[in-house]
mmCIF file of C-alpha atoms and ligand atoms in Angstrom:
data_model
loop_
_atom_site.group_PDB
_atom_site.id
_atom_site.type_symbol
_atom_site.label_atom_id
_atom_site.label_comp_id
_atom_site.label_asym_id
_atom_site.label_seq_id
_atom_site.Cartn_x
_atom_site.Cartn_y
_atom_site.Cartn_z
ATOM 1 C CA MET A 1 20.657 3.398 15.791
ATOM 2 C CA THR A 2 19.039 4.483 12.806
ATOM 3 C CA LYS A 3 15.028 2.638 12.432
ATOM 4 C CA ARG A 4 13.800 0.308 9.712
ATOM 5 C CA GLN A 5 11.155 2.299 7.740
ATOM 6 C CA VAL A 6 7.980 -0.035 7.428
ATOM 7 C CA ILE A 7 4.317 -0.848 6.425
ATOM 8 C CA ILE A 8 2.657 -3.868 7.446
ATOM 9 C CA ASP A 9 0.029 -4.138 4.678
ATOM 10 C CA THR A 10 -2.334 -7.073 6.174
ATOM 11 C CA ASP A 11 -6.276 -8.876 6.734
ATOM 12 C CA PRO A 12 -5.966 -9.621 10.101
ATOM 13 C CA GLY A 13 -6.082 -12.984 11.339
ATOM 14 C CA GLN A 14 -4.963 -13.822 14.513
ATOM 15 C CA ASP A 15 -0.746 -14.622 13.594
ATOM 16 C CA ASP A 16 -1.230 -10.740 11.485
ATOM 17 C CA ALA A 17 -2.299 -9.857 15.343
ATOM 18 C CA LEU A 18 1.181 -11.542 16.634
ATOM 19 C CA ALA A 19 2.748 -9.936 13.139
ATOM 20 C CA ILE A 20 1.959 -6.495 14.160
ATOM 21 C CA LEU A 21 2.860 -6.701 18.346
ATOM 22 C CA LEU A 22 6.033 -7.657 17.670
ATOM 23 C CA ALA A 23 6.616 -4.956 15.208
ATOM 24 C CA LEU A 24 5.502 -2.616 17.698
ATOM 25 C CA GLY A 25 7.351 -3.782 20.211
ATOM 26 C CA SER A 26 10.334 -3.382 18.941
ATOM 27 C CA SER A 27 10.261 0.059 18.080
ATOM 28 C CA GLN A 28 13.763 0.536 19.305
ATOM 29 C CA GLU A 29 14.432 -0.898 15.669
ATOM 30 C CA LEU A 30 11.037 -0.610 13.385
ATOM 31 C CA ASP A 31 9.443 2.674 12.321
ATOM 32 C CA VAL A 32 6.199 1.663 12.078
ATOM 33 C CA LEU A 33 4.675 4.215 9.491
ATOM 34 C CA GLY A 34 1.110 2.970 8.779
ATOM 35 C CA LEU A 35 -0.643 -0.242 8.406
ATOM 36 C CA THR A 36 -2.701 -1.034 5.174
ATOM 37 C CA CYS A 37 -5.278 -3.409 5.511
ATOM 38 C CA VAL A 38 -6.337 -5.781 2.767
ATOM 39 C CA ALA A 39 -9.265 -8.167 2.097
ATOM 40 C CA GLY A 40 -8.252 -11.878 3.359
ATOM 41 C CA ASN A 41 -8.915 -13.771 6.191
ATOM 42 C CA VAL A 42 -11.968 -11.727 6.616
ATOM 43 C CA PRO A 43 -13.776 -8.668 4.016
ATOM 44 C CA LEU A 44 -12.377 -5.930 4.345
ATOM 45 C CA ASP A 45 -14.582 -4.666 7.185
ATOM 46 C CA LEU A 46 -13.578 -6.630 9.427
ATOM 47 C CA THR A 47 -9.760 -6.655 8.829
ATOM 48 C CA THR A 48 -9.742 -2.618 9.682
ATOM 49 C CA ARG A 49 -11.767 -3.082 12.399
ATOM 50 C CA ASN A 50 -9.070 -6.197 13.956
ATOM 51 C CA ALA A 51 -6.624 -4.182 13.904
ATOM 52 C CA ARG A 52 -7.680 -1.252 15.288
ATOM 53 C CA ILE A 53 -8.181 -4.090 17.961
ATOM 54 C CA ILE A 54 -4.721 -4.432 17.667
ATOM 55 C CA CYS A 55 -3.057 -1.053 17.753
ATOM 56 C CA GLU A 56 -5.453 -0.452 20.393
ATOM 57 C CA LEU A 57 -4.221 -3.540 22.667
ATOM 58 C CA ALA A 58 -0.094 -2.136 21.738
ATOM 59 C CA GLY A 59 -1.417 1.006 23.472
ATOM 60 C CA ARG A 60 -1.039 2.760 19.846
ATOM 61 C CA PRO A 61 -3.960 4.360 18.718
ATOM 62 C CA ASP A 62 -2.107 7.348 17.859
ATOM 63 C CA MET A 63 -1.357 4.123 14.728
ATOM 64 C CA ALA A 64 -2.240 5.290 11.031
ATOM 65 C CA ILE A 65 -4.715 2.630 10.169
ATOM 66 C CA PHE A 66 -6.013 3.188 6.229
ATOM 67 C CA ALA A 67 -8.415 1.014 4.598
ATOM 68 C CA GLY A 68 -7.560 -0.631 1.186
ATOM 69 C CA CYS A 69 -8.792 -3.261 -1.430
ATOM 70 C CA ALA A 70 -11.941 -4.096 -0.486
ATOM 71 C CA GLU A 71 -11.569 -7.444 -4.224
ATOM 72 C CA PRO A 72 -8.779 -9.395 -5.384
ATOM 73 C CA LEU A 73 -7.877 -8.035 -9.141
ATOM 74 C CA GLU A 74 -9.704 -11.121 -10.763
ATOM 75 C CA ARG A 75 -11.537 -13.446 -8.631
ATOM 76 C CA SER A 76 -14.105 -13.164 -5.951
ATOM 77 C CA LEU A 77 -12.394 -12.876 -3.016
ATOM 78 C CA VAL A 78 -12.143 -16.183 -0.175
ATOM 79 C CA THR A 79 -11.961 -15.591 3.281
ATOM 80 C CA ALA A 80 -10.856 -17.981 6.342
ATOM 81 C CA GLU A 81 -12.952 -18.406 8.818
ATOM 82 C CA GLU A 82 -12.149 -21.952 9.213
ATOM 83 C CA VAL A 83 -8.978 -21.296 10.315
ATOM 84 C CA HIS A 84 -9.320 -17.824 12.063
ATOM 85 C CA GLY A 85 -13.301 -17.258 12.739
ATOM 86 C CA LYS A 86 -15.514 -15.323 12.876
ATOM 87 C CA THR A 87 -14.965 -11.817 12.999
ATOM 88 C CA GLY A 88 -10.840 -13.176 12.492
ATOM 89 C CA LEU A 89 -9.945 -12.387 15.066
ATOM 90 C CA ASP A 90 -11.861 -15.164 17.404
ATOM 91 C CA GLY A 91 -10.006 -15.934 20.517
ATOM 92 C CA PRO A 92 -10.541 -13.634 23.339
ATOM 93 C CA ASP A 93 -14.029 -10.910 24.140
ATOM 94 C CA TRP A 94 -13.112 -8.032 22.766
ATOM 95 C CA ALA A 95 -13.906 -4.221 22.985
ATOM 96 C CA GLU A 96 -14.971 -2.669 19.903
ATOM 97 C CA PRO A 97 -12.464 -0.492 19.290
ATOM 98 C CA ALA A 98 -12.575 3.780 19.370
ATOM 99 C CA MET A 99 -10.452 5.007 17.435
ATOM 100 C CA GLN A 100 -11.072 5.901 13.699
ATOM 101 C CA LEU A 101 -9.249 4.640 9.848
ATOM 102 C CA GLN A 102 -7.415 7.367 7.992
ATOM 103 C CA ASP A 103 -9.934 9.097 5.558
ATOM 104 C CA GLN A 104 -7.123 8.066 2.722
ATOM 105 C CA HIS A 105 -7.533 5.122 0.614
ATOM 106 C CA ALA A 106 -5.264 2.315 2.375
ATOM 107 C CA VAL A 107 -2.617 2.196 -2.018
ATOM 108 C CA ASP A 108 -3.227 6.431 -2.302
ATOM 109 C CA TRP A 109 -1.335 6.129 0.880
ATOM 110 C CA MET A 110 1.144 3.655 0.360
ATOM 111 C CA ILE A 111 2.379 5.283 -3.110
ATOM 112 C CA GLU A 112 1.595 8.786 -1.877
ATOM 113 C CA THR A 113 4.408 7.480 1.201
ATOM 114 C CA LEU A 114 6.731 6.130 -1.518
ATOM 115 C CA LEU A 115 6.765 9.020 -4.303
ATOM 116 C CA ALA A 116 8.024 11.155 -1.017
ATOM 117 C CA ALA A 117 10.775 8.846 0.598
ATOM 118 C CA ASP A 118 14.171 8.525 -1.021
ATOM 119 C CA ASP A 119 15.655 6.007 -2.593
ATOM 120 C CA GLY A 120 15.293 2.414 -0.834
ATOM 121 C CA SER A 121 14.142 3.818 2.291
ATOM 122 C CA ILE A 122 10.964 2.528 2.949
ATOM 123 C CA THR A 123 10.389 -1.710 3.694
ATOM 124 C CA LEU A 124 6.835 -3.370 2.831
ATOM 125 C CA CYS A 125 6.472 -6.342 5.203
ATOM 126 C CA PRO A 126 2.947 -7.986 3.714
ATOM 127 C CA VAL A 127 0.938 -10.655 5.304
ATOM 128 C CA GLY A 128 -2.361 -10.831 3.880
ATOM 129 C CA PRO A 129 -3.161 -10.968 -0.153
ATOM 130 C CA LEU A 130 -1.060 -8.605 -2.282
ATOM 131 C CA THR A 131 -3.762 -6.695 -3.379
ATOM 132 C CA ASN A 132 -3.248 -3.611 -2.029
ATOM 133 C CA VAL A 133 0.541 -4.063 -3.071
ATOM 134 C CA ALA A 134 0.230 -4.716 -6.646
ATOM 135 C CA THR A 135 -1.767 -2.201 -7.088
ATOM 136 C CA ALA A 136 0.255 0.668 -6.102
ATOM 137 C CA LEU A 137 2.669 -1.090 -7.667
ATOM 138 C CA THR A 138 1.248 -1.288 -11.326
ATOM 139 C CA ARG A 139 -0.813 2.711 -11.320
ATOM 140 C CA ALA A 140 2.599 4.411 -9.747
ATOM 141 C CA PRO A 141 5.911 2.168 -11.476
ATOM 142 C CA ASP A 142 7.822 4.499 -9.483
ATOM 143 C CA ILE A 143 6.987 3.211 -6.663
ATOM 144 C CA ALA A 144 9.335 0.408 -6.519
ATOM 145 C CA PRO A 145 12.638 2.148 -6.637
ATOM 146 C CA LYS A 146 11.817 4.219 -3.248
ATOM 147 C CA ILE A 147 11.120 0.152 -2.161
ATOM 148 C CA ALA A 148 13.822 -1.125 0.133
ATOM 149 C CA GLU A 149 12.551 -4.665 0.442
ATOM 150 C CA ILE A 150 9.143 -6.558 0.063
ATOM 151 C CA VAL A 151 9.216 -9.049 2.964
ATOM 152 C CA LEU A 152 6.290 -11.304 2.142
ATOM 153 C CA MET A 153 4.563 -14.010 3.988
ATOM 154 C CA GLY A 154 3.192 -16.185 1.399
ATOM 155 C CA GLY A 155 3.660 -19.682 -0.586
ATOM 156 C CA GLY A 156 4.618 -22.450 -0.864
ATOM 157 C CA TYR A 157 6.597 -24.832 -2.957
ATOM 158 C CA PHE A 158 8.307 -28.159 -0.650
ATOM 159 C CA LYS A 159 5.210 -28.353 1.591
ATOM 160 C CA GLY A 160 2.791 -27.370 -0.794
ATOM 161 C CA GLY A 161 -0.422 -25.354 -0.279
ATOM 162 C CA ASN A 162 -2.474 -25.288 3.396
ATOM 163 C CA ILE A 163 -5.771 -23.521 0.673
ATOM 164 C CA THR A 164 -5.729 -26.066 -2.194
ATOM 165 C CA PRO A 165 -2.794 -29.412 -2.548
ATOM 166 C CA ALA A 166 -0.282 -26.906 -4.311
ATOM 167 C CA ALA A 167 -1.572 -23.058 -3.252
ATOM 168 C CA GLU A 168 -0.739 -20.924 0.217
ATOM 169 C CA PHE A 169 -3.579 -19.055 1.684
ATOM 170 C CA ASN A 170 -2.687 -15.697 0.762
ATOM 171 C CA ILE A 171 -1.373 -15.842 -2.830
ATOM 172 C CA TYR A 172 -4.069 -18.209 -3.596
ATOM 173 C CA VAL A 173 -6.685 -15.548 -2.832
ATOM 174 C CA ASP A 174 -5.347 -13.105 -5.640
ATOM 175 C CA PRO A 175 -2.127 -14.673 -7.431
ATOM 176 C CA GLN A 176 -2.975 -11.981 -10.634
ATOM 177 C CA ALA A 177 -1.288 -9.755 -7.084
ATOM 178 C CA ALA A 178 1.147 -11.888 -6.539
ATOM 179 C CA LYS A 179 2.422 -12.609 -10.142
ATOM 180 C CA ILE A 180 2.591 -8.589 -10.519
ATOM 181 C CA VAL A 181 4.476 -8.392 -6.906
ATOM 182 C CA PHE A 182 7.007 -11.077 -7.868
ATOM 183 C CA ALA A 183 7.742 -9.660 -11.547
ATOM 184 C CA SER A 184 7.889 -6.150 -9.889
ATOM 185 C CA GLY A 185 12.180 -6.387 -9.679
ATOM 186 C CA VAL A 186 11.461 -5.021 -6.097
ATOM 187 C CA PRO A 187 13.498 -6.999 -3.804
ATOM 188 C CA ILE A 188 12.009 -10.146 -2.164
ATOM 189 C CA VAL A 189 11.820 -12.386 0.849
ATOM 190 C CA ALA A 190 9.598 -14.716 0.312
ATOM 191 C CA MET A 191 8.359 -16.535 4.009
ATOM 192 C CA PRO A 192 6.676 -20.161 2.572
ATOM 193 C CA LEU A 193 5.287 -22.634 4.205
ATOM 194 C CA ASP A 194 8.170 -24.511 4.027
ATOM 195 C CA VAL A 195 9.621 -21.916 7.143
ATOM 196 C CA THR A 196 6.448 -20.926 8.828
ATOM 197 C CA HIS A 197 5.645 -24.758 9.360
ATOM 198 C CA GLU A 198 9.380 -25.437 10.730
ATOM 199 C CA ALA A 199 8.558 -23.037 13.368
ATOM 200 C CA LEU A 200 5.380 -24.660 15.791
ATOM 201 C CA MET A 201 3.914 -23.238 18.573
ATOM 202 C CA SER A 202 4.529 -25.424 21.828
ATOM 203 C CA LYS A 203 1.512 -25.909 24.441
ATOM 204 C CA ASP A 204 4.168 -24.649 26.714
ATOM 205 C CA TRP A 205 5.465 -21.091 24.758
ATOM 206 C CA VAL A 206 1.576 -20.845 24.561
ATOM 207 C CA ALA A 207 1.337 -20.567 28.207
ATOM 208 C CA SER A 208 4.447 -18.600 28.915
ATOM 209 C CA VAL A 209 2.801 -15.525 26.870
ATOM 210 C CA GLY A 210 -0.100 -16.214 29.373
ATOM 211 C CA ALA A 211 2.089 -16.722 31.745
ATOM 212 C CA LEU A 212 3.450 -12.658 30.826
ATOM 213 C CA GLY A 213 0.219 -11.893 33.084
ATOM 214 C CA THR A 214 -0.240 -8.422 31.173
ATOM 215 C CA ASP A 215 -3.318 -7.604 28.885
ATOM 216 C CA VAL A 216 -1.083 -8.352 25.696
ATOM 217 C CA GLY A 217 -0.255 -11.814 26.704
ATOM 218 C CA ASP A 218 -3.346 -12.511 28.357
ATOM 219 C CA LYS A 219 -5.340 -11.667 24.375
ATOM 220 C CA CYS A 220 -1.833 -13.109 22.562
ATOM 221 C CA GLN A 221 -2.607 -16.399 24.540
ATOM 222 C CA ALA A 222 -6.338 -16.269 24.386
ATOM 223 C CA MET A 223 -5.919 -15.826 20.344
ATOM 224 C CA LEU A 224 -3.182 -18.076 19.841
ATOM 225 C CA SER A 225 -5.613 -21.224 21.457
ATOM 226 C CA PHE A 226 -8.164 -20.254 19.864
ATOM 227 C CA TYR A 227 -5.481 -20.329 15.917
ATOM 228 C CA GLU A 228 -4.194 -23.119 16.608
ATOM 229 C CA ARG A 229 -6.593 -25.314 17.125
ATOM 230 C CA TYR A 230 -7.587 -25.871 12.952
ATOM 231 C CA ASP A 231 -3.599 -26.573 12.400
ATOM 232 C CA VAL A 232 -3.611 -29.313 15.321
ATOM 233 C CA GLU A 233 -6.131 -30.947 13.613
ATOM 234 C CA ARG A 234 -5.092 -31.136 10.634
ATOM 235 C CA TYR A 235 -1.388 -31.087 10.747
ATOM 236 C CA GLY A 236 -1.298 -32.961 14.173
ATOM 237 C CA GLY A 237 1.335 -32.643 16.798
ATOM 238 C CA ASP A 238 1.574 -30.005 19.457
ATOM 239 C CA GLY A 239 1.014 -26.899 17.839
ATOM 240 C CA GLY A 240 0.610 -24.603 14.751
ATOM 241 C CA PRO A 241 2.813 -22.888 12.763
ATOM 242 C CA LEU A 242 3.019 -19.120 13.247
ATOM 243 C CA HIS A 243 2.770 -17.814 9.961
ATOM 244 C CA ASP A 244 3.103 -13.819 9.651
ATOM 245 C CA PRO A 245 4.985 -12.493 13.065
ATOM 246 C CA ALA A 246 8.461 -14.721 10.971
ATOM 247 C CA THR A 247 8.478 -11.840 8.552
ATOM 248 C CA ILE A 248 9.143 -8.501 11.247
ATOM 249 C CA ALA A 249 11.437 -10.934 13.257
ATOM 250 C CA TYR A 250 13.593 -11.144 9.785
ATOM 251 C CA LEU A 251 13.887 -7.200 9.917
ATOM 252 C CA LEU A 252 14.470 -7.651 13.605
ATOM 253 C CA LYS A 253 17.333 -11.302 13.267
ATOM 254 C CA PRO A 254 17.337 -11.573 9.383
ATOM 255 C CA GLU A 255 20.230 -14.378 11.182
ATOM 256 C CA LEU A 256 17.638 -16.757 12.112
ATOM 257 C CA TYR A 257 16.408 -17.252 8.501
ATOM 258 C CA THR A 258 18.557 -19.111 5.429
ATOM 259 C CA GLY A 259 16.997 -18.915 2.450
ATOM 260 C CA LYS A 260 18.446 -19.652 -1.467
ATOM 261 C CA LYS A 261 17.580 -16.580 -4.568
ATOM 262 C CA VAL A 262 15.412 -17.909 -6.875
ATOM 263 C CA PHE A 263 13.010 -17.386 -9.929
ATOM 264 C CA VAL A 264 9.145 -17.365 -8.243
ATOM 265 C CA ASP A 265 6.392 -17.368 -10.688
ATOM 266 C CA VAL A 266 2.978 -17.647 -9.904
ATOM 267 C CA GLU A 267 0.206 -19.457 -11.875
ATOM 268 C CA VAL A 268 -2.891 -17.422 -12.915
ATOM 269 C CA ASP A 269 -4.999 -20.151 -14.757
ATOM 270 C CA SER A 270 -4.772 -23.561 -14.398
ATOM 271 C CA GLU A 271 -7.790 -24.302 -11.795
ATOM 272 C CA LEU A 272 -6.449 -27.185 -10.187
ATOM 273 C CA THR A 273 -3.279 -25.753 -9.320
ATOM 274 C CA MET A 274 -4.135 -21.406 -9.208
ATOM 275 C CA GLY A 275 -1.593 -19.456 -7.367
ATOM 276 C CA MET A 276 0.876 -22.288 -6.980
ATOM 277 C CA THR A 277 4.162 -20.320 -6.400
ATOM 278 C CA VAL A 278 6.434 -22.258 -9.028
ATOM 279 C CA VAL A 279 10.052 -21.920 -7.847
ATOM 280 C CA ASP A 280 12.943 -22.549 -9.522
ATOM 281 C CA TRP A 281 15.850 -23.995 -6.934
ATOM 282 C CA TRP A 282 17.260 -25.485 -9.453
ATOM 283 C CA GLY A 283 17.869 -22.932 -11.645
ATOM 284 C CA LYS A 284 16.166 -24.976 -14.373
ATOM 285 C CA THR A 285 14.835 -21.651 -15.994
ATOM 286 C CA ASN A 286 17.714 -19.739 -16.687
ATOM 287 C CA ASN A 287 15.909 -16.785 -15.895
ATOM 288 C CA PRO A 288 17.943 -14.599 -13.001
ATOM 289 C CA PRO A 289 16.405 -14.936 -9.257
ATOM 290 C CA ASN A 290 13.887 -12.504 -7.934
ATOM 291 C CA ALA A 291 13.241 -13.339 -4.269
ATOM 292 C CA THR A 292 15.208 -15.066 -1.381
ATOM 293 C CA TRP A 293 12.913 -17.990 -0.640
ATOM 294 C CA ILE A 294 13.515 -18.577 3.274
ATOM 295 C CA THR A 295 13.509 -22.503 4.517
ATOM 296 C CA GLU A 296 14.614 -22.517 7.288
ATOM 297 C CA VAL A 297 14.384 -21.279 10.887
ATOM 298 C CA ASP A 298 15.916 -21.440 14.475
ATOM 299 C CA SER A 299 12.666 -21.455 15.567
ATOM 300 C CA ASP A 300 13.911 -21.332 19.266
ATOM 301 C CA GLY A 301 14.955 -18.352 18.965
ATOM 302 C CA PHE A 302 11.999 -17.040 16.641
ATOM 303 C CA PHE A 303 9.729 -17.359 19.737
ATOM 304 C CA GLY A 304 12.122 -16.245 21.914
ATOM 305 C CA LEU A 305 12.066 -12.948 20.158
ATOM 306 C CA VAL A 306 8.004 -13.314 19.515
ATOM 307 C CA LEU A 307 7.898 -12.874 23.507
ATOM 308 C CA GLU A 308 10.992 -10.646 24.275
ATOM 309 C CA ARG A 309 8.561 -8.059 22.614
ATOM 310 C CA LEU A 310 5.355 -8.778 23.572
ATOM 311 C CA ALA A 311 6.631 -8.724 26.987
ATOM 312 C CA ALA A 312 8.259 -5.106 26.215
ATOM 313 C CA LEU A 313 4.555 -4.374 25.114
ATOM 314 C CA GLY A 314 4.229 -4.243 29.549
HETATM 315 C C1 LIG B 401 -1.462 -17.062 5.880
HETATM 316 O O1 LIG B 401 -2.972 -16.938 5.604
HETATM 317 C C2 LIG B 401 -3.524 -16.303 6.224
HETATM 318 O O2 LIG B 401 -4.337 -17.627 6.931
HETATM 319 C C3 LIG B 401 -2.340 -16.268 7.351
HETATM 320 O O3 LIG B 401 -2.484 -14.830 8.428
HETATM 321 C C4 LIG B 401 -1.181 -16.053 7.010
HETATM 322 O O4 LIG B 401 -0.491 -14.819 6.029
HETATM 323 C C5 LIG B 401 -1.591 -18.573 5.961
HETATM 324 O O5 LIG B 401 -1.241 -19.205 5.263
HETATM 325 CA CA1 LIG B 402 -1.756 -13.284 6.941
#
C-alpha cells in the first residue's frame, strides 16, 4: 500500500497531541514527513516543546520538528491557556523533552520539501492558526500544485464560534492567513466546529484510553481529563469535542465523514465578526466551491479509530 505523505502543522494543545499520536499510530497508512509548529494555543516556545514531548511519548524521537511563525501575519497573538492550561499540555506530569528541534525555519522546510516533491503528492494537515501555511503559499506560490490537499481544523458556520460568538479559535488567531489559504486554489477539506461538536468524548471512552495500560494511554487520559473540563463547564454534557484528530481520521477513513463542496471566505475587517468563516452553503454568490465543508461524522467510528491507533503505539 502506498503511504500518504503528510505534514502536520500544529500548536499543541492536548487535541493537537491526540492528532499527532493518531497519525504516528497509523504508520501503515501515513508517512509523517515532519511537524511544523506555529504559535496558537500557547506561544511558539511552548508549542515546539509540546510537539517534542508528544513525539517522544510516541517513541518517535527521530521525527523532524520545526519552529515556524511566532506571531500571526497582521494581528497580535491570542492564546488559549484557559482551555489548554499554562503549558498548553497541562494534565500529566511531563519530563522536559531531550530531542532537538531542527535548525531550519518551518516555512523554509515546508517550501523546500514541497518544491522537491511530485505534483499532488503531499497532504498538509494544519490544526492550528494558518500562519505557517499562508506564509509558505505567499512566499512560494509554486508549492500549490505540489499539495494533494489541505485538510484543516478550523472555522464554524452552523454552530457559531468558540473564541467569539462568530469565530473559531484557529481562524480568529490569524484571519488574514486563513483568507490566503482559502483563496489559494489548493483543494481544501475543512473540519469546522460544525462537525467536531458532533463527536463528544464520553467519560467511558476517556476511561478506555486509560485502560490501555500503556504510558501513551495514561498520559492521554490525564491530558483529556484536564482538557475536557473547560468544554463540559461551557457546553454541558458528558465530555468535550476532540477537534484536531478529525483531520487525521479523515485521511484514514474518509467514509466516516459527510460534507458539501462550498465557497468559503473569511472576515478580516469587522472586529465584531473577525475571523468568521462565511460559508456559501446555498450557493448564493455563484463563486465556485473552494472547500469541502464537513458537517457530519460517525462518532463511534471516530472514537473507535482513535482508540485503536493509540493502542497501536504500545
Ligand atoms: C482549535 O483551537 C485549539 O484550541 C484547538 O487545538 C483546536 O485546534 C479548536 O477551536
Ligand atoms: Ca490546535
